[in-house]
Amino acid sequence: MQPQVLVYGVLNGIGIGMIYFILSVGLTMIFGLMRFVNFAHGAFYMVAAYSAFAIAQWTGSVLPALVVGPLLAAAFALVSERLLLQRTYDLPHESQILITFALAILAQEAVIMVFGTLGKNVPVPQALGGIVFIGGFVYPAYRLFVVAVAAIMALAMWIAIEWTRFGAVVRAAAESSEMVNLLGIDSRKVFMAAFAFGGALAGLAGALAAPLRGVEPLMGREALAIAFVVVILGGLGSFSGALVAALLIGITQSVMSMIWPAGAHLMIYGVMTMILAFRPTGLMGRS
Amino acid sequence: MPDREHGFPNTTTVAIAVILIALPVVLPSLTLASEIAVLATGALSCTLLLGSVGLLSFGQGLYFGLGAYIAAILLRDFEAGALVAVMASVVSGAAIAALTGLVIVRRQGVYFVILTLAFAQMGFFLALAFPDITGGENGFSNVPRASVAFGHASLASPLLLYAVLATLAFLAFLFVQRIIASPFGSVLRAIRANEGRSEALGYDVKRFKLAALTMAGAIAALGGAMNTLLLNFVPLSAIDFEASEKLIIASLIGGVGAPLGALIGAGFLAAMSDFLSPIWPRWSIVVAILLILTVLYLRDGLLGLRGALMRVFKRRPAHG
């Protein structure tokens, strides 16, 4: 393989990896905050991706979906938290997993009822449809845009986690959620905020990914599985772990899809198994 | 002291036999009865894990699919008898479950659940990446109608096929009942009740979990092999995420407290699918709502329905 092609694969991989990171951060944050495993996280991603498809159909450009998609996913997350999920906070993990899993089925069936079972393409926005030259490389502008948006979001999240009051609560809760409750913080509001924020991030990932991947009803499941691989490798509750794991998976998938397209997805899980065989607690080493 | 609930053989053993014999008489089609036997065997592997050890697996479809492919390859390409194909599937299911189990049991709680799901995804993409072996998206086709063993007793007759499937399912249920009633089974229950304390008592918890995962893998693979005998075909959906989902849902709706729950859940789910899917393709919505209701209000599934109703009726006079 030519080195140029390899560089192209790695660049694409960073873009995909950044999307995976934004997708996984909400999952890991909600777990860190309330020890809640959300099997409906992929559904947030799917809802926003489908909204991107619908918006591209109506307005001719997918760009408004970058705002509408996350808002819709956040609304979906908030409504399900208030109506259903808050009833499960006192139940065992297994019950939470099964209820959110059922919620994911409901969302998937609802999407099929509206949009049908077949996958659909989402056009790249016209303004970003061209190519750019980076030091002799030809690169699609939209992919560069994705990397830029994701990088800005990652930076914004880092600032939010490190410098805001909400971030302080999230970090404290990841260390000891009982202690945070004892400090008199209104956990109800924090949980709602976490679900809305996590849902919005998954939604942003879905809206960004739609023009690259298209939309199809099973995309939520696949996204959920990918997010799980990220948190298993990076450690549930760890942000830096999620970033490293997401980039690793994105690059693996992208490079492999040039060498062995049929096995690109398989290699994600192959890499996961190899890492776990040698480091059972994942890359960051905390259990 | 004999333990009535976990005894073996007990009235449940009889109930399972009676249901399996009654199914083809009661149901409108033999195919539906056969589907129930297959689904019940697969769901039984989830019931064993969740009911006895408290392990929630979203990945039993991996072993189900593996068993289905192994049986199909042996039947078509090696002209093996049904018995040989089934036994080879069970052994490979156990072997692969032990292998993945080595990685999975090192993590507990939610990590365990997530890992079972991740390995199931891996199995799906493995089947997809090697279409020369598995047939990929088109499925593994042209599996001949098997004979039971060495060219005798062809399974062309639907009734004989059902008899073989029901016998295999019954053997799996006997096996699980026997396991639950054994000292090994009581250690599994101890792990379920309190993992830390079992470890403190000196039990090697990981090894017990690994053993349970291996057995469950074998049972799921048996279900897969039975599926191949029934369909003469392995669709890709035998190993995808939906296969795992179906098994865990059937086991939960039936109730994981006892093996009988897997049979009841499978019967309920298969009958509902048979009845609803022609009327309303989106009938999974009903399943999802049932699942939510089961988890929130009916912790013991349909098995616990009688107890739950009794509690409601007993409470009434106190309010009135």
XYZ file of C-alpha atoms in Angstrom:
607
model
C 0.000 0.000 0.000
C 1.271 3.469 -0.859
C 2.105 5.670 2.119
C -0.182 8.373 0.694
C -3.134 6.008 0.844
C -2.218 5.088 4.403
C -2.152 8.746 5.426
C -5.554 9.190 3.793
C -6.853 6.193 5.762
C -5.502 7.548 9.027
C -7.010 11.005 8.355
C -10.410 9.424 7.653
C -9.971 7.320 10.751
C -9.420 10.390 12.902
C -12.687 11.835 11.561
C -14.614 8.641 12.276
C -12.867 8.308 15.626
C -13.900 11.840 16.622
C -17.535 10.976 15.801
C -17.224 7.817 17.895
C -15.786 9.901 20.730
C -18.686 12.377 20.726
C -21.068 9.421 20.544
C -19.473 7.640 23.507
C -18.930 10.596 25.834
C -22.603 10.820 26.788
C -22.745 7.107 27.560
C -19.664 7.242 29.733
C -20.812 10.441 31.478
C -24.254 9.076 32.335
C -22.622 5.959 33.720
C -20.052 7.889 35.727
C -22.726 10.160 37.155
C -25.391 7.676 38.155
C -24.011 4.212 37.404
C -26.681 3.951 34.731
C -26.033 1.811 31.648
C -28.026 3.208 28.802
C -28.805 0.734 26.008
C -30.919 3.436 24.361
C -27.868 5.596 23.681
C -27.658 4.372 20.085
C -31.285 5.411 19.622
C -30.367 9.058 20.394
C -27.761 8.838 17.636
C -30.256 7.298 15.215
C -33.021 9.841 15.895
C -30.694 12.739 15.079
C -29.333 11.008 11.966
C -32.870 10.506 10.647
C -33.708 14.116 11.431
C -30.668 15.025 9.289
C -32.123 12.959 6.456
C -35.529 14.627 6.782
C -34.037 18.123 6.989
C -31.851 17.497 3.942
C -35.001 16.416 2.071
C -37.002 19.501 3.052
C -34.416 22.267 2.959
C -31.831 20.824 0.566
C -29.048 21.154 3.123
C -28.115 18.989 6.035
C -26.449 21.836 7.955
C -29.485 22.896 10.076
C -29.546 19.296 11.363
C -26.325 19.947 13.251
C -28.447 22.087 15.588
C -31.874 20.455 15.216
C -30.578 16.873 15.505
C -28.899 17.318 18.899
C -31.923 19.268 20.202
C -34.290 16.511 19.082
C -32.088 13.800 20.608
C -31.857 15.799 23.847
C -35.645 16.173 23.937
C -36.069 12.447 23.339
C -33.568 11.692 26.111
C -35.285 14.084 28.538
C -38.774 12.763 27.860
C -37.691 9.154 28.287
C -35.813 10.055 31.470
C -38.864 11.755 32.992
C -41.470 9.219 31.838
C -39.611 5.952 32.194
C -35.962 5.861 33.142
C -36.206 7.717 36.465
C -38.401 4.862 37.714
C -35.470 2.493 37.274
C -32.800 4.360 39.275
C -33.393 2.172 42.325
C -33.536 -1.065 40.336
C -30.528 -3.291 39.623
C -28.314 -2.579 36.593
C -29.819 -5.517 34.756
C -33.304 -3.969 34.930
C -32.027 -0.612 33.668
C -30.292 -2.347 30.784
C -33.452 -4.234 29.808
C -35.708 -1.185 30.026
C -33.394 1.012 27.962
C -32.982 -1.878 25.523
C -36.774 -2.034 25.132
C -36.795 1.744 24.621
C -34.236 1.330 21.827
C -36.506 -1.228 20.123
C -39.431 1.193 20.369
C -37.389 4.002 18.792
C -36.164 1.722 16.025
C -39.677 0.490 15.191
C -40.990 4.061 15.240
C -38.303 5.104 12.745
C -39.226 2.168 10.490
C -42.893 3.203 10.631
C -42.029 6.719 9.451
C -39.114 6.144 7.082
C -39.346 2.475 6.067
C -36.863 -0.362 6.426
C -34.519 0.616 3.594
C -31.377 2.652 4.152
C -31.148 6.135 2.652
C -28.369 8.418 1.543
C -27.940 11.867 3.026
C -26.255 14.373 0.676
C -23.183 16.248 1.821
C -24.052 19.963 2.222
C -23.269 21.862 -0.958
C -21.071 24.439 0.706
C -18.827 21.622 1.943
C -19.135 19.372 -1.091
C -15.772 20.295 -2.593
C -12.262 19.144 -1.956
C -9.365 20.831 -0.219
C -5.642 20.458 -0.713
C -3.589 19.755 2.366
C 0.112 19.736 1.506
C -0.316 17.856 -1.751
C -3.239 15.738 -0.504
C -6.710 15.961 -1.931
C -9.220 15.681 0.852
C -13.046 15.988 0.929
C -14.028 19.246 2.609
C -16.891 17.698 4.575
C -14.603 15.186 6.279
C -12.297 18.019 7.295
C -15.327 19.903 8.593
C -16.311 16.867 10.700
C -12.860 16.693 12.258
C -12.952 20.444 12.993
C -16.433 20.371 14.561
C -15.546 17.303 16.598
C -12.295 18.832 17.785
C -14.087 22.025 18.836
C -16.703 19.948 20.647
C -14.048 17.868 22.382
C -12.352 21.073 23.543
C -15.680 22.555 24.676
C -16.469 19.377 26.583
C -13.085 19.414 28.234
C -13.688 23.016 29.340
C -17.199 22.138 30.516
C -15.950 19.173 32.521
C -12.896 20.898 33.988
C -14.153 24.440 34.583
C -17.902 24.519 35.146
C -19.944 23.660 38.195
C -21.767 20.952 36.264
C -18.424 19.480 35.258
C -17.261 19.503 38.849
C -20.375 17.574 39.876
C -19.846 15.063 37.059
C -16.243 14.510 38.086
C -17.136 14.262 41.752
C -19.936 11.807 41.026
C -17.599 9.641 38.962
C -15.432 9.335 42.078
C -18.241 8.837 44.589
C -21.876 9.342 43.708
C -23.060 8.809 47.320
C -20.824 11.642 48.501
C -22.306 14.000 45.919
C -25.800 13.175 47.159
C -24.709 13.799 50.731
C -23.402 17.205 49.756
C -26.971 18.248 49.075
C -26.732 18.577 45.304
C -30.123 18.116 43.665
C -29.333 14.875 41.903
C -32.642 14.997 40.031
C -31.636 18.118 38.141
C -28.119 16.861 37.550
C -29.434 13.581 36.135
C -31.822 15.396 33.818
C -29.024 17.666 32.643
C -26.751 14.682 32.073
C -29.358 12.883 29.993
C -30.093 15.986 27.932
C -26.393 16.731 27.434
C -25.468 13.106 26.683
C -28.411 12.777 24.302
C -27.442 15.999 22.513
C -23.864 14.773 22.038
C -25.032 11.419 20.650
C -27.360 13.427 18.418
C -24.516 15.600 17.155
C -22.536 12.457 16.326
C -25.533 11.082 14.436
C -26.099 14.297 12.476
C -22.384 14.561 11.581
C -22.197 10.915 10.539
C -25.371 10.911 8.405
C -23.803 12.376 5.218
C -20.813 10.025 5.552
C -22.679 6.835 6.344
C -26.286 7.363 5.264
C -29.126 6.296 7.543
C -30.755 2.907 8.142
C -32.928 1.570 10.969
C -30.260 -0.697 12.455
C -27.709 2.134 12.751
C -28.626 2.731 16.386
C -27.652 -0.794 17.370
C -24.378 -0.599 15.544
C -23.598 2.760 17.134
C -24.420 1.363 20.566
C -22.061 -1.577 20.052
C -19.287 0.785 18.907
C -19.841 3.057 21.910
C -19.623 0.004 24.153
C -16.301 -1.032 22.633
C -15.045 2.520 23.249
C -16.060 2.499 26.908
C -14.764 -1.041 27.481
C -11.364 -0.076 26.119
C -11.308 3.411 27.597
C -13.007 2.609 30.893
C -16.589 3.582 31.789
C -16.532 7.085 33.214
C -13.165 8.080 31.719
C -13.083 10.936 29.173
C -9.453 10.704 28.113
C -9.843 6.923 27.857
C -12.834 7.384 25.576
C -10.878 9.757 23.317
C -7.919 7.392 22.925
C -10.118 4.321 22.405
C -12.400 6.091 19.919
C -9.462 7.287 17.806
C -7.893 3.819 17.890
C -11.113 2.199 16.719
C -11.792 4.836 14.081
C -8.300 4.511 12.590
C -8.429 0.695 12.721
C -11.747 0.655 10.895
C -10.707 3.205 8.293
C -7.317 1.668 7.472
C -8.727 -1.862 7.440
C -11.504 -0.852 5.069
C -8.776 -0.160 2.481
C -6.926 -3.434 3.066
C -9.864 -5.789 3.665
C -13.234 -4.040 3.280
C -15.337 -7.063 4.305
C -13.432 -7.379 7.563
C -13.209 -3.697 8.581
C -15.895 -4.006 11.251
C -14.605 -7.371 12.347
C -11.195 -5.868 13.070
C -12.726 -3.389 15.551
C -13.734 -6.341 17.677
C -10.488 -8.152 16.903
C -8.508 -5.196 18.277
C -10.827 -5.074 21.297
C -10.266 -8.783 22.035
C -6.506 -8.495 21.677
C -6.304 -5.522 24.016
C -8.582 -7.181 26.576
C -6.594 -10.415 26.431
C -3.499 -8.535 27.594
C -5.108 -5.725 29.584
C -8.419 -6.982 31.037
C -9.267 -3.544 32.435
C -8.779 -1.726 29.145
C -6.277 0.852 27.938
C -6.367 3.127 30.950
C -6.007 0.256 33.362
C -8.540 1.255 36.020
C -11.351 -1.153 36.761
C -33.072 -32.335 52.697
C -34.809 -32.488 49.345
C -35.284 -29.032 47.926
C -38.676 -28.919 46.252
C -38.024 -25.905 44.088
C -34.647 -27.075 42.824
C -35.271 -30.830 43.008
C -34.723 -33.224 40.159
C -36.695 -34.811 38.710
C -39.731 -32.996 40.024
C -43.195 -31.911 38.895
C -41.608 -29.319 36.587
C -39.867 -32.112 34.707
C -43.263 -33.688 34.116
C -44.776 -30.340 33.139
C -42.049 -29.758 30.532
C -42.604 -33.234 29.066
C -46.385 -32.746 28.983
C -46.090 -29.345 27.284
C -43.672 -30.685 24.661
C -46.016 -33.600 23.899
C -49.105 -31.394 23.870
C -47.687 -28.636 21.618
C -48.233 -30.383 18.250
C -51.752 -31.376 19.316
C -52.807 -27.951 20.581
C -51.108 -25.720 18.006
C -52.414 -25.253 14.459
C -49.081 -26.135 12.821
C -46.208 -28.515 13.471
C -43.796 -25.854 12.257
C -44.846 -23.531 15.065
C -44.404 -26.323 17.604
C -40.930 -27.017 16.205
C -40.052 -23.300 16.313
C -41.047 -23.223 19.978
C -38.804 -26.208 20.765
C -35.868 -24.461 19.054
C -36.470 -21.067 20.677
C -37.030 -22.636 24.100
C -33.682 -24.437 23.920
C -31.877 -21.222 22.971
C -33.695 -19.222 25.658
C -32.829 -21.899 28.204
C -29.178 -20.895 27.934
C -30.114 -17.327 29.016
C -32.315 -18.695 31.796
C -29.456 -20.815 33.108
C -27.124 -17.811 33.202
C -29.515 -15.186 34.547
C -31.623 -17.398 36.788
C -28.840 -19.398 38.398
C -25.758 -17.163 38.345
C -27.332 -13.738 37.828
C -25.411 -13.177 34.584
C -27.261 -11.181 31.947
C -25.993 -12.208 28.517
C -26.803 -10.259 25.378
C -24.589 -12.595 23.402
C -26.091 -16.090 23.374
C -26.943 -15.570 19.703
C -23.234 -16.005 18.977
C -23.310 -19.644 20.132
C -26.744 -20.206 18.621
C -25.437 -19.036 15.242
C -22.208 -20.982 15.621
C -24.155 -24.179 16.315
C -26.380 -23.491 13.331
C -23.425 -23.031 10.955
C -21.453 -26.031 12.288
C -24.481 -28.304 11.907
C -25.181 -26.964 8.405
C -21.578 -27.460 7.250
C -21.492 -31.030 8.591
C -24.859 -31.921 7.087
C -24.176 -30.478 3.648
C -20.447 -30.770 3.041
C -19.668 -33.881 5.099
C -23.007 -35.662 4.720
C -23.100 -36.304 8.450
C -26.205 -37.614 10.250
C -28.291 -35.316 12.416
C -26.943 -36.815 15.624
C -23.312 -36.248 14.679
C -24.066 -32.699 13.507
C -25.894 -31.872 16.724
C -23.162 -33.286 18.936
C -20.414 -31.472 17.031
C -22.368 -28.209 17.381
C -22.760 -28.675 21.111
C -19.055 -29.364 21.566
C -18.017 -26.347 19.470
C -20.526 -24.139 21.286
C -19.001 -25.183 24.600
C -15.458 -24.693 23.309
C -16.029 -21.208 21.891
C -18.027 -20.153 24.951
C -15.150 -21.282 27.168
C -12.693 -19.345 25.021
C -14.666 -16.075 24.964
C -15.592 -16.728 28.589
C -11.912 -16.529 29.556
C -11.968 -12.859 28.527
C -15.531 -12.127 29.669
C -15.424 -13.468 33.266
C -12.505 -11.242 34.111
C -14.970 -8.340 34.243
C -18.035 -8.059 36.433
C -21.415 -6.356 36.442
C -22.166 -4.048 33.544
C -18.829 -4.773 31.861
C -19.878 -8.406 31.681
C -23.116 -7.537 29.873
C -21.342 -5.186 27.477
C -18.670 -7.779 26.684
C -21.228 -10.461 25.850
C -22.822 -8.003 23.428
C -19.462 -7.056 21.903
C -18.514 -10.693 21.297
C -21.886 -11.359 19.698
C -21.232 -8.429 17.326
C -17.845 -9.936 16.569
C -19.463 -13.256 15.654
C -21.882 -11.460 13.344
C -19.107 -9.594 11.530
C -17.089 -12.814 11.371
C -19.961 -14.505 9.532
C -20.246 -11.469 7.276
C -16.507 -11.287 6.547
C -16.235 -14.899 5.349
C -19.130 -15.384 2.913
C -17.322 -18.350 1.311
C -17.958 -20.354 4.468
C -21.185 -18.884 5.835
C -22.918 -17.656 2.689
C -22.769 -14.098 4.091
C -25.947 -12.088 3.683
C -27.563 -14.732 1.467
C -27.317 -17.335 4.196
C -26.085 -20.915 4.120
C -28.409 -22.784 1.788
C -28.989 -26.235 0.264
C -28.648 -28.109 3.527
C -30.097 -31.572 2.798
C -32.914 -33.022 4.873
C -30.956 -34.991 7.467
C -31.406 -38.548 8.598
C -31.063 -39.247 12.312
C -27.859 -41.272 12.021
C -25.956 -43.301 9.408
C -28.610 -42.881 6.731
C -31.482 -44.256 8.825
C -34.748 -42.551 9.724
C -34.911 -39.500 7.433
C -36.331 -36.364 9.034
C -38.521 -35.678 6.004
C -41.665 -36.318 8.034
C -42.579 -33.157 9.995
C -43.856 -35.236 12.903
C -40.619 -37.219 13.207
C -38.660 -33.952 12.919
C -40.713 -32.452 15.736
C -40.222 -35.595 17.827
C -36.442 -35.313 17.425
C -36.427 -31.559 18.193
C -38.684 -31.995 21.223
C -36.491 -34.830 22.518
C -33.366 -32.696 22.158
C -35.100 -29.791 23.899
C -36.267 -32.091 26.687
C -32.723 -33.419 27.174
C -31.452 -29.839 27.454
C -34.094 -29.054 30.089
C -33.221 -32.236 32.012
C -29.564 -31.222 31.905
C -30.260 -27.733 33.256
C -32.571 -29.064 35.974
C -29.887 -31.559 36.965
C -27.265 -28.774 37.111
C -29.486 -26.529 39.222
C -30.225 -29.365 41.653
C -26.548 -30.262 42.075
C -24.086 -28.873 44.650
C -22.539 -26.985 41.731
C -25.940 -25.333 41.187
C -26.129 -24.205 44.790
C -22.711 -22.548 44.473
C -24.020 -20.725 41.387
C -26.996 -19.496 43.420
C -24.648 -18.366 46.166
C -22.682 -16.344 43.604
C -25.900 -14.829 42.368
C -26.952 -13.863 45.899
C -23.616 -12.409 46.957
C -20.569 -12.618 44.771
C -18.161 -11.125 47.286
C -19.226 -13.411 50.089
C -18.976 -16.524 47.887
C -15.438 -15.497 47.031
C -14.682 -14.980 50.720
C -15.976 -18.488 51.426
C -13.223 -19.772 49.179
C -15.125 -20.433 45.951
C -13.265 -19.538 42.802
C -16.113 -17.394 41.462
C -14.549 -16.835 38.039
C -14.115 -20.543 37.447
C -17.752 -21.225 38.353
C -18.902 -18.451 36.050
C -16.724 -19.832 33.270
C -18.248 -23.289 33.751
C -21.776 -21.831 33.622
C -20.928 -19.832 30.478
C -19.529 -22.968 28.831
C -22.685 -24.952 29.580
C -24.895 -22.118 28.391
C -22.830 -21.891 25.191
C -23.350 -25.606 24.575
C -27.116 -25.299 25.085
C -27.405 -22.258 22.816
C -25.411 -24.095 20.137
C -27.780 -27.050 20.477
C -30.638 -24.651 19.798
C -28.787 -23.400 16.711
C -28.218 -26.925 15.387
C -31.918 -27.678 15.939
C -32.732 -24.520 13.982
C -30.705 -25.842 11.036
C -32.480 -29.217 11.200
C -35.796 -27.368 11.101
C -35.031 -24.859 8.327
C -32.436 -26.732 6.180
C -30.903 -23.286 5.927
C -28.934 -20.867 8.083
C -30.010 -17.249 7.618
C -27.543 -14.542 8.667
C -30.161 -13.626 11.251
C -29.220 -16.809 13.153
C -26.101 -15.035 14.401
C -26.995 -11.325 14.336
C -27.837 -9.134 17.296
C -31.520 -9.928 16.895
C -30.846 -13.621 17.553
C -29.335 -12.763 20.931
C -32.234 -10.410 21.626
C -34.863 -13.013 20.878
C -33.296 -15.531 23.239
C -32.968 -13.128 26.161
C -36.476 -11.698 25.630
C -38.091 -15.153 25.508
C -36.277 -16.155 28.663
C -37.226 -12.932 30.516
C -40.879 -12.881 29.514
C -41.230 -16.501 30.610
C -39.374 -15.873 33.859
C -35.788 -16.785 34.681
C -36.564 -18.269 38.097
C -36.887 -21.795 36.726
C -36.111 -23.638 33.445
C -39.829 -23.975 32.727
C -39.877 -20.199 32.157
C -37.782 -20.586 28.996
C -40.353 -22.949 27.495
C -43.290 -20.732 28.465
C -41.570 -17.569 27.245
C -40.564 -19.209 23.963
C -44.086 -20.525 23.449
C -45.599 -17.134 24.158
C -43.159 -15.228 21.938
C -43.301 -17.661 19.007
C -47.098 -17.878 19.129
C -47.388 -14.089 19.311
C -44.980 -13.662 16.390
C -46.951 -16.229 14.384
C -50.225 -14.497 15.123
C -49.195 -10.813 15.006
C -46.522 -10.588 12.314
C -48.917 -11.146 9.379
C -51.298 -8.505 10.789
C -48.771 -5.917 11.913
C -45.127 -6.074 10.775
C -44.100 -3.739 13.602
C -45.216 -6.164 16.307
C -41.829 -5.818 18.038
C -43.412 -2.740 19.631
C -45.687 -5.074 21.575
C -42.690 -7.172 22.603
C -40.787 -4.080 23.788
C -43.749 -2.877 25.851
C -44.173 -6.359 27.333
C -40.505 -6.383 28.207
C -40.796 -3.049 30.028
C -43.866 -4.230 31.919
C -42.164 -7.514 32.827
C -39.100 -5.766 34.221
C -41.105 -3.139 36.131
C -44.035 -5.161 37.452
C -43.565 -8.877 36.848
C -40.058 -9.707 37.974
C -40.615 -13.472 37.685
C -42.102 -13.262 34.208
C -45.138 -15.287 33.206
C -44.036 -17.942 35.705
C -44.651 -15.434 38.497
C -48.008 -14.334 37.113
C -50.000 -16.516 39.491
C -48.118 -15.304 42.541
C -48.418 -11.674 41.424
C -52.186 -11.990 40.887
C -52.597 -13.661 44.276
C -50.764 -10.768 45.913
C -53.066 -8.252 44.221
C -56.218 -10.106 45.294
C -54.988 -10.666 48.826
C -54.223 -6.986 49.227
C -57.687 -5.908 48.160
C -59.633 -6.646 51.370
C -57.095 -4.643 53.354
C -57.869 -1.552 51.259
C -61.629 -2.131 51.222
